Amino acid sequence: MYAIAEISGTQIKISSGDIVRVPHQKLDVGTSITIDKFLFAVKDDGTVALGKPYLNGSATATVVEHDRDPKIHLLHKKRRKGYIKQGGHRQQFSMIKIESMAL
């Protein structure tokens, strides 16, 4: 069985036992979280459930680690004017492990 869940405003495909990457969660490593917003699910027997807007059910997950993406370099330049502005950004994310799902 797998489902499409909404976690922190993003839609992520999850199934039991998966380790998935989600937007940064302000929780400590090892903390358990509950996911209850399911948009779509495919069960083991092949039946499809579509939420309007959400399905009833829940999943428990554990925060495995926090990390950051590689740096994205930004460059703003205006030609022939001598104007150059540089910057960068590293997006934070969390890895969670789906322990169990019940839909």
PDB file of N, CA, C and O in Angstrom, residues 2-16 18-27 31-40 53-54 57-66 91-101:
ATOM      1  N   TYR A   2       0.476   2.233  -0.739  1.00  0.00           N
ATOM      2  CA  TYR A   2       1.158   3.522  -0.675  1.00  0.00           C
ATOM      3  C   TYR A   2       0.113   4.623  -0.707  1.00  0.00           C
ATOM      4  O   TYR A   2      -1.036   4.410  -1.060  1.00  0.00           O
ATOM      5  N   ALA A   3       0.542   5.811  -0.298  1.00  0.00           N
ATOM      6  CA  ALA A   3      -0.378   6.939  -0.238  1.00  0.00           C
ATOM      7  C   ALA A   3       0.379   8.219  -0.559  1.00  0.00           C
ATOM      8  O   ALA A   3       1.599   8.290  -0.428  1.00  0.00           O
ATOM      9  N   ILE A   4      -0.381   9.226  -0.976  1.00  0.00           N
ATOM     10  CA  ILE A   4       0.152  10.569  -1.174  1.00  0.00           C
ATOM     11  C   ILE A   4      -0.289  11.382   0.040  1.00  0.00           C
ATOM     12  O   ILE A   4      -1.485  11.568   0.273  1.00  0.00           O
ATOM     13  N   ALA A   5       0.689  11.836   0.818  1.00  0.00           N
ATOM     14  CA  ALA A   5       0.402  12.581   2.041  1.00  0.00           C
ATOM     15  C   ALA A   5       0.858  14.026   1.875  1.00  0.00           C
ATOM     16  O   ALA A   5       1.796  14.320   1.133  1.00  0.00           O
ATOM     17  N   GLU A   6       0.188  14.906   2.582  1.00  0.00           N
ATOM     18  CA  GLU A   6       0.586  16.309   2.607  1.00  0.00           C
ATOM     19  C   GLU A   6       1.335  16.563   3.906  1.00  0.00           C
ATOM     20  O   GLU A   6       0.774  16.428   4.987  1.00  0.00           O
ATOM     21  N   ILE A   7       2.622  16.908   3.772  1.00  0.00           N
ATOM     22  CA  ILE A   7       3.463  17.169   4.936  1.00  0.00           C
ATOM     23  C   ILE A   7       4.077  18.546   4.761  1.00  0.00           C
ATOM     24  O   ILE A   7       4.834  18.768   3.807  1.00  0.00           O
ATOM     25  N   SER A   8       3.740  19.457   5.634  1.00  0.00           N
ATOM     26  CA  SER A   8       4.255  20.839   5.597  1.00  0.00           C
ATOM     27  C   SER A   8       4.025  21.501   4.246  1.00  0.00           C
ATOM     28  O   SER A   8       4.892  22.188   3.714  1.00  0.00           O
ATOM     29  N   GLY A   9       2.873  21.250   3.637  1.00  0.00           N
ATOM     30  CA  GLY A   9       2.513  21.907   2.396  1.00  0.00           C
ATOM     31  C   GLY A   9       3.033  21.244   1.137  1.00  0.00           C
ATOM     32  O   GLY A   9       2.785  21.732   0.051  1.00  0.00           O
ATOM     33  N   THR A  10       3.761  20.129   1.249  1.00  0.00           N
ATOM     34  CA  THR A  10       4.249  19.416   0.077  1.00  0.00           C
ATOM     35  C   THR A  10       3.603  18.038   0.010  1.00  0.00           C
ATOM     36  O   THR A  10       3.304  17.433   1.035  1.00  0.00           O
ATOM     37  N   GLN A  11       3.400  17.543  -1.201  1.00  0.00           N
ATOM     38  CA  GLN A  11       2.799  16.230  -1.409  1.00  0.00           C
ATOM     39  C   GLN A  11       3.906  15.209  -1.604  1.00  0.00           C
ATOM     40  O   GLN A  11       4.755  15.361  -2.477  1.00  0.00           O
ATOM     41  N   ILE A  12       3.882  14.149  -0.771  1.00  0.00           N
ATOM     42  CA  ILE A  12       4.950  13.168  -0.767  1.00  0.00           C
ATOM     43  C   ILE A  12       4.344  11.767  -0.797  1.00  0.00           C
ATOM     44  O   ILE A  12       3.395  11.471  -0.083  1.00  0.00           O
ATOM     45  N   LYS A  13       4.914  10.899  -1.652  1.00  0.00           N
ATOM     46  CA  LYS A  13       4.474   9.504  -1.744  1.00  0.00           C
ATOM     47  C   LYS A  13       5.144   8.716  -0.623  1.00  0.00           C
ATOM     48  O   LYS A  13       6.366   8.703  -0.509  1.00  0.00           O
ATOM     49  N   ILE A  14       4.333   8.060   0.216  1.00  0.00           N
ATOM     50  CA  ILE A  14       4.875   7.304   1.338  1.00  0.00           C
ATOM     51  C   ILE A  14       4.276   5.905   1.373  1.00  0.00           C
ATOM     52  O   ILE A  14       3.181   5.665   0.870  1.00  0.00           O
ATOM     53  N   SER A  15       5.031   4.981   1.934  1.00  0.00           N
ATOM     54  CA  SER A  15       4.530   3.645   2.260  1.00  0.00           C
ATOM     55  C   SER A  15       5.265   3.197   3.511  1.00  0.00           C
ATOM     56  O   SER A  15       6.283   3.774   3.898  1.00  0.00           O
ATOM     57  N   SER A  16       4.770   2.175   4.139  1.00  0.00           N
ATOM     58  CA  SER A  16       5.323   1.728   5.407  1.00  0.00           C
ATOM     59  C   SER A  16       6.768   1.267   5.230  1.00  0.00           C
ATOM     60  O   SER A  16       7.092   0.505   4.332  1.00  0.00           O
ATOM     61  N   ASP A  18       9.362   3.257   4.502  1.00  0.00           N
ATOM     62  CA  ASP A  18      10.137   4.180   3.669  1.00  0.00           C
ATOM     63  C   ASP A  18      10.842   5.238   4.514  1.00  0.00           C
ATOM     64  O   ASP A  18      10.363   5.634   5.572  1.00  0.00           O
ATOM     65  N   ILE A  19      11.972   5.700   4.007  1.00  0.00           N
ATOM     66  CA  ILE A  19      12.637   6.875   4.561  1.00  0.00           C
ATOM     67  C   ILE A  19      12.509   7.960   3.505  1.00  0.00           C
ATOM     68  O   ILE A  19      13.005   7.814   2.396  1.00  0.00           O
ATOM     69  N   VAL A  20      11.799   9.038   3.837  1.00  0.00           N
ATOM     70  CA  VAL A  20      11.507  10.083   2.864  1.00  0.00           C
ATOM     71  C   VAL A  20      12.071  11.420   3.333  1.00  0.00           C
ATOM     72  O   VAL A  20      12.273  11.661   4.516  1.00  0.00           O
ATOM     73  N   ARG A  21      12.297  12.289   2.354  1.00  0.00           N
ATOM     74  CA  ARG A  21      12.831  13.620   2.593  1.00  0.00           C
ATOM     75  C   ARG A  21      11.679  14.610   2.585  1.00  0.00           C
ATOM     76  O   ARG A  21      10.917  14.672   1.622  1.00  0.00           O
ATOM     77  N   VAL A  22      11.547  15.383   3.649  1.00  0.00           N
ATOM     78  CA  VAL A  22      10.458  16.344   3.798  1.00  0.00           C
ATOM     79  C   VAL A  22      11.042  17.711   4.142  1.00  0.00           C
ATOM     80  O   VAL A  22      12.211  17.805   4.528  1.00  0.00           O
ATOM     81  N   PRO A  23      10.257  18.777   4.003  1.00  0.00           N
ATOM     82  CA  PRO A  23      10.740  20.086   4.455  1.00  0.00           C
ATOM     83  C   PRO A  23      11.111  20.042   5.933  1.00  0.00           C
ATOM     84  O   PRO A  23      10.617  19.214   6.692  1.00  0.00           O
ATOM     85  N   HIS A  24      11.988  20.923   6.337  1.00  0.00           N
ATOM     86  CA  HIS A  24      12.540  20.913   7.700  1.00  0.00           C
ATOM     87  C   HIS A  24      11.443  20.899   8.764  1.00  0.00           C
ATOM     88  O   HIS A  24      10.530  21.729   8.739  1.00  0.00           O
ATOM     89  N   GLN A  25      11.548  19.952   9.678  1.00  0.00           N
ATOM     90  CA  GLN A  25      10.630  19.841  10.811  1.00  0.00           C
ATOM     91  C   GLN A  25      11.355  20.331  12.065  1.00  0.00           C
ATOM     92  O   GLN A  25      12.477  19.917  12.326  1.00  0.00           O
ATOM     93  N   LYS A  26      10.718  21.187  12.834  1.00  0.00           N
ATOM     94  CA  LYS A  26      11.354  21.738  14.022  1.00  0.00           C
ATOM     95  C   LYS A  26      11.174  20.784  15.198  1.00  0.00           C
ATOM     96  O   LYS A  26      10.570  21.117  16.218  1.00  0.00           O
ATOM     97  N   LEU A  27      11.705  19.582  15.047  1.00  0.00           N
ATOM     98  CA  LEU A  27      11.629  18.535  16.059  1.00  0.00           C
ATOM     99  C   LEU A  27      13.011  17.939  16.244  1.00  0.00           C
ATOM    100  O   LEU A  27      13.851  17.999  15.359  1.00  0.00           O
ATOM    101  N   THR A  31      12.213  11.965  17.502  1.00  0.00           N
ATOM    102  CA  THR A  31      10.855  12.337  17.876  1.00  0.00           C
ATOM    103  C   THR A  31       9.850  11.688  16.926  1.00  0.00           C
ATOM    104  O   THR A  31      10.078  11.601  15.729  1.00  0.00           O
ATOM    105  N   SER A  32       8.745  11.241  17.463  1.00  0.00           N
ATOM    106  CA  SER A  32       7.698  10.613  16.664  1.00  0.00           C
ATOM    107  C   SER A  32       6.678  11.666  16.235  1.00  0.00           C
ATOM    108  O   SER A  32       6.320  12.549  17.020  1.00  0.00           O
ATOM    109  N   ILE A  33       6.220  11.597  14.989  1.00  0.00           N
ATOM    110  CA  ILE A  33       5.198  12.516  14.490  1.00  0.00           C
ATOM    111  C   ILE A  33       4.053  11.711  13.885  1.00  0.00           C
ATOM    112  O   ILE A  33       4.220  10.555  13.503  1.00  0.00           O
ATOM    113  N   THR A  34       2.893  12.331  13.814  1.00  0.00           N
ATOM    114  CA  THR A  34       1.709  11.705  13.239  1.00  0.00           C
ATOM    115  C   THR A  34       1.327  12.450  11.964  1.00  0.00           C
ATOM    116  O   THR A  34       1.237  13.674  11.959  1.00  0.00           O
ATOM    117  N   ILE A  35       1.100  11.697  10.906  1.00  0.00           N
ATOM    118  CA  ILE A  35       0.671  12.264   9.633  1.00  0.00           C
ATOM    119  C   ILE A  35      -0.784  11.886   9.443  1.00  0.00           C
ATOM    120  O   ILE A  35      -1.131  10.694   9.496  1.00  0.00           O
ATOM    121  N   ASP A  36      -1.653  12.877   9.220  1.00  0.00           N
ATOM    122  CA  ASP A  36      -3.077  12.570   9.102  1.00  0.00           C
ATOM    123  C   ASP A  36      -3.739  13.181   7.865  1.00  0.00           C
ATOM    124  O   ASP A  36      -4.939  13.050   7.686  1.00  0.00           O
ATOM    125  N   LYS A  37      -2.980  13.818   7.005  1.00  0.00           N
ATOM    126  CA  LYS A  37      -3.540  14.416   5.791  1.00  0.00           C
ATOM    127  C   LYS A  37      -3.149  13.567   4.582  1.00  0.00           C
ATOM    128  O   LYS A  37      -2.058  13.711   4.035  1.00  0.00           O
ATOM    129  N   PHE A  38      -4.046  12.690   4.167  1.00  0.00           N
ATOM    130  CA  PHE A  38      -3.819  11.823   3.010  1.00  0.00           C
ATOM    131  C   PHE A  38      -4.733  12.268   1.880  1.00  0.00           C
ATOM    132  O   PHE A  38      -5.937  12.407   2.059  1.00  0.00           O
ATOM    133  N   LEU A  39      -4.163  12.474   0.714  1.00  0.00           N
ATOM    134  CA  LEU A  39      -4.919  12.933  -0.439  1.00  0.00           C
ATOM    135  C   LEU A  39      -5.369  11.781  -1.327  1.00  0.00           C
ATOM    136  O   LEU A  39      -6.406  11.862  -1.986  1.00  0.00           O
ATOM    137  N   PHE A  40      -4.593  10.688  -1.344  1.00  0.00           N
ATOM    138  CA  PHE A  40      -4.801   9.603  -2.299  1.00  0.00           C
ATOM    139  C   PHE A  40      -4.160   8.355  -1.722  1.00  0.00           C
ATOM    140  O   PHE A  40      -3.136   8.432  -1.059  1.00  0.00           O
ATOM    141  N   PRO A  53     -11.522  16.659   0.893  1.00  0.00           N
ATOM    142  CA  PRO A  53     -10.152  16.822   0.416  1.00  0.00           C
ATOM    143  C   PRO A  53      -9.173  15.807   1.026  1.00  0.00           C
ATOM    144  O   PRO A  53      -8.114  15.582   0.463  1.00  0.00           O
ATOM    145  N   TYR A  54      -9.491  15.212   2.186  1.00  0.00           N
ATOM    146  CA  TYR A  54      -8.553  14.287   2.826  1.00  0.00           C
ATOM    147  C   TYR A  54      -9.229  12.962   3.139  1.00  0.00           C
ATOM    148  O   TYR A  54     -10.442  12.881   3.311  1.00  0.00           O
ATOM    149  N   GLY A  57      -7.490   8.445   8.274  1.00  0.00           N
ATOM    150  CA  GLY A  57      -6.379   7.543   8.522  1.00  0.00           C
ATOM    151  C   GLY A  57      -5.222   8.305   9.126  1.00  0.00           C
ATOM    152  O   GLY A  57      -5.256   9.526   9.272  1.00  0.00           O
ATOM    153  N   SER A  58      -4.198   7.552   9.506  1.00  0.00           N
ATOM    154  CA  SER A  58      -3.028   8.186  10.094  1.00  0.00           C
ATOM    155  C   SER A  58      -1.801   7.319   9.855  1.00  0.00           C
ATOM    156  O   SER A  58      -1.898   6.134   9.568  1.00  0.00           O
ATOM    157  N   ALA A  59      -0.666   7.939   9.985  1.00  0.00           N
ATOM    158  CA  ALA A  59       0.614   7.251   9.883  1.00  0.00           C
ATOM    159  C   ALA A  59       1.534   7.820  10.950  1.00  0.00           C
ATOM    160  O   ALA A  59       1.442   8.999  11.289  1.00  0.00           O
ATOM    161  N   THR A  60       2.377   6.972  11.488  1.00  0.00           N
ATOM    162  CA  THR A  60       3.361   7.441  12.457  1.00  0.00           C
ATOM    163  C   THR A  60       4.736   7.380  11.815  1.00  0.00           C
ATOM    164  O   THR A  60       5.048   6.455  11.066  1.00  0.00           O
ATOM    165  N   ALA A  61       5.536   8.382  12.106  1.00  0.00           N
ATOM    166  CA  ALA A  61       6.877   8.473  11.538  1.00  0.00           C
ATOM    167  C   ALA A  61       7.836   8.976  12.606  1.00  0.00           C
ATOM    168  O   ALA A  61       7.430   9.584  13.594  1.00  0.00           O
ATOM    169  N   THR A  62       9.115   8.703  12.395  1.00  0.00           N
ATOM    170  CA  THR A  62      10.161   9.127  13.318  1.00  0.00           C
ATOM    171  C   THR A  62      11.170   9.972  12.557  1.00  0.00           C
ATOM    172  O   THR A  62      11.567   9.621  11.447  1.00  0.00           O
ATOM    173  N   VAL A  63      11.591  11.069  13.160  1.00  0.00           N
ATOM    174  CA  VAL A  63      12.595  11.932  12.538  1.00  0.00           C
ATOM    175  C   VAL A  63      13.950  11.236  12.650  1.00  0.00           C
ATOM    176  O   VAL A  63      14.398  10.898  13.744  1.00  0.00           O
ATOM    177  N   VAL A  64      14.599  11.006  11.498  1.00  0.00           N
ATOM    178  CA  VAL A  64      15.878  10.291  11.457  1.00  0.00           C
ATOM    179  C   VAL A  64      17.047  11.269  11.512  1.00  0.00           C
ATOM    180  O   VAL A  64      17.998  11.067  12.265  1.00  0.00           O
ATOM    181  N   GLU A  65      17.003  12.329  10.690  1.00  0.00           N
ATOM    182  CA  GLU A  65      18.098  13.295  10.674  1.00  0.00           C
ATOM    183  C   GLU A  65      17.641  14.614  10.062  1.00  0.00           C
ATOM    184  O   GLU A  65      16.609  14.682   9.402  1.00  0.00           O
ATOM    185  N   HIS A  66      18.445  15.650  10.304  1.00  0.00           N
ATOM    186  CA  HIS A  66      18.272  16.958   9.685  1.00  0.00           C
ATOM    187  C   HIS A  66      19.533  17.245   8.873  1.00  0.00           C
ATOM    188  O   HIS A  66      20.630  16.894   9.278  1.00  0.00           O
ATOM    189  N   GLN A  91      19.045  25.146   1.461  1.00  0.00           N
ATOM    190  CA  GLN A  91      17.727  24.788   1.972  1.00  0.00           C
ATOM    191  C   GLN A  91      17.857  23.658   2.983  1.00  0.00           C
ATOM    192  O   GLN A  91      18.556  22.681   2.757  1.00  0.00           O
ATOM    193  N   GLN A  92      17.151  23.773   4.107  1.00  0.00           N
ATOM    194  CA  GLN A  92      17.168  22.731   5.130  1.00  0.00           C
ATOM    195  C   GLN A  92      16.068  21.711   4.848  1.00  0.00           C
ATOM    196  O   GLN A  92      15.010  22.051   4.331  1.00  0.00           O
ATOM    197  N   PHE A  93      16.326  20.445   5.235  1.00  0.00           N
ATOM    198  CA  PHE A  93      15.320  19.398   5.104  1.00  0.00           C
ATOM    199  C   PHE A  93      15.489  18.383   6.222  1.00  0.00           C
ATOM    200  O   PHE A  93      16.493  18.391   6.934  1.00  0.00           O
ATOM    201  N   SER A  94      14.495  17.539   6.391  1.00  0.00           N
ATOM    202  CA  SER A  94      14.528  16.471   7.391  1.00  0.00           C
ATOM    203  C   SER A  94      14.261  15.143   6.704  1.00  0.00           C
ATOM    204  O   SER A  94      13.529  15.080   5.715  1.00  0.00           O
ATOM    205  N   MET A  95      14.843  14.080   7.240  1.00  0.00           N
ATOM    206  CA  MET A  95      14.577  12.729   6.769  1.00  0.00           C
ATOM    207  C   MET A  95      13.726  12.051   7.842  1.00  0.00           C
ATOM    208  O   MET A  95      14.073  12.072   9.017  1.00  0.00           O
ATOM    209  N   ILE A  96      12.584  11.478   7.406  1.00  0.00           N
ATOM    210  CA  ILE A  96      11.725  10.758   8.352  1.00  0.00           C
ATOM    211  C   ILE A  96      11.522   9.336   7.876  1.00  0.00           C
ATOM    212  O   ILE A  96      11.557   9.062   6.685  1.00  0.00           O
ATOM    213  N   LYS A  97      11.329   8.438   8.840  1.00  0.00           N
ATOM    214  CA  LYS A  97      11.066   7.030   8.533  1.00  0.00           C
ATOM    215  C   LYS A  97       9.626   6.736   8.889  1.00  0.00           C
ATOM    216  O   LYS A  97       9.189   6.959  10.005  1.00  0.00           O
ATOM    217  N   ILE A  98       8.864   6.211   7.913  1.00  0.00           N
ATOM    218  CA  ILE A  98       7.458   5.871   8.128  1.00  0.00           C
ATOM    219  C   ILE A  98       7.412   4.532   8.862  1.00  0.00           C
ATOM    220  O   ILE A  98       7.842   3.500   8.339  1.00  0.00           O
ATOM    221  N   GLU A  99       6.910   4.534  10.074  1.00  0.00           N
ATOM    222  CA  GLU A  99       6.849   3.320  10.883  1.00  0.00           C
ATOM    223  C   GLU A  99       5.626   2.475  10.536  1.00  0.00           C
ATOM    224  O   GLU A  99       5.737   1.276  10.327  1.00  0.00           O
ATOM    225  N   SER A 100       4.450   3.094  10.530  1.00  0.00           N
ATOM    226  CA  SER A 100       3.218   2.349  10.239  1.00  0.00           C
ATOM    227  C   SER A 100       2.185   3.259   9.611  1.00  0.00           C
ATOM    228  O   SER A 100       2.209   4.470   9.810  1.00  0.00           O
ATOM    229  N   MET A 101       1.282   2.638   8.832  1.00  0.00           N
ATOM    230  CA  MET A 101       0.206   3.370   8.181  1.00  0.00           C
ATOM    231  C   MET A 101      -1.102   2.624   8.399  1.00  0.00           C
ATOM    232  O   MET A 101      -1.136   1.402   8.363  1.00  0.00           O
TER     233      MET A 101
END
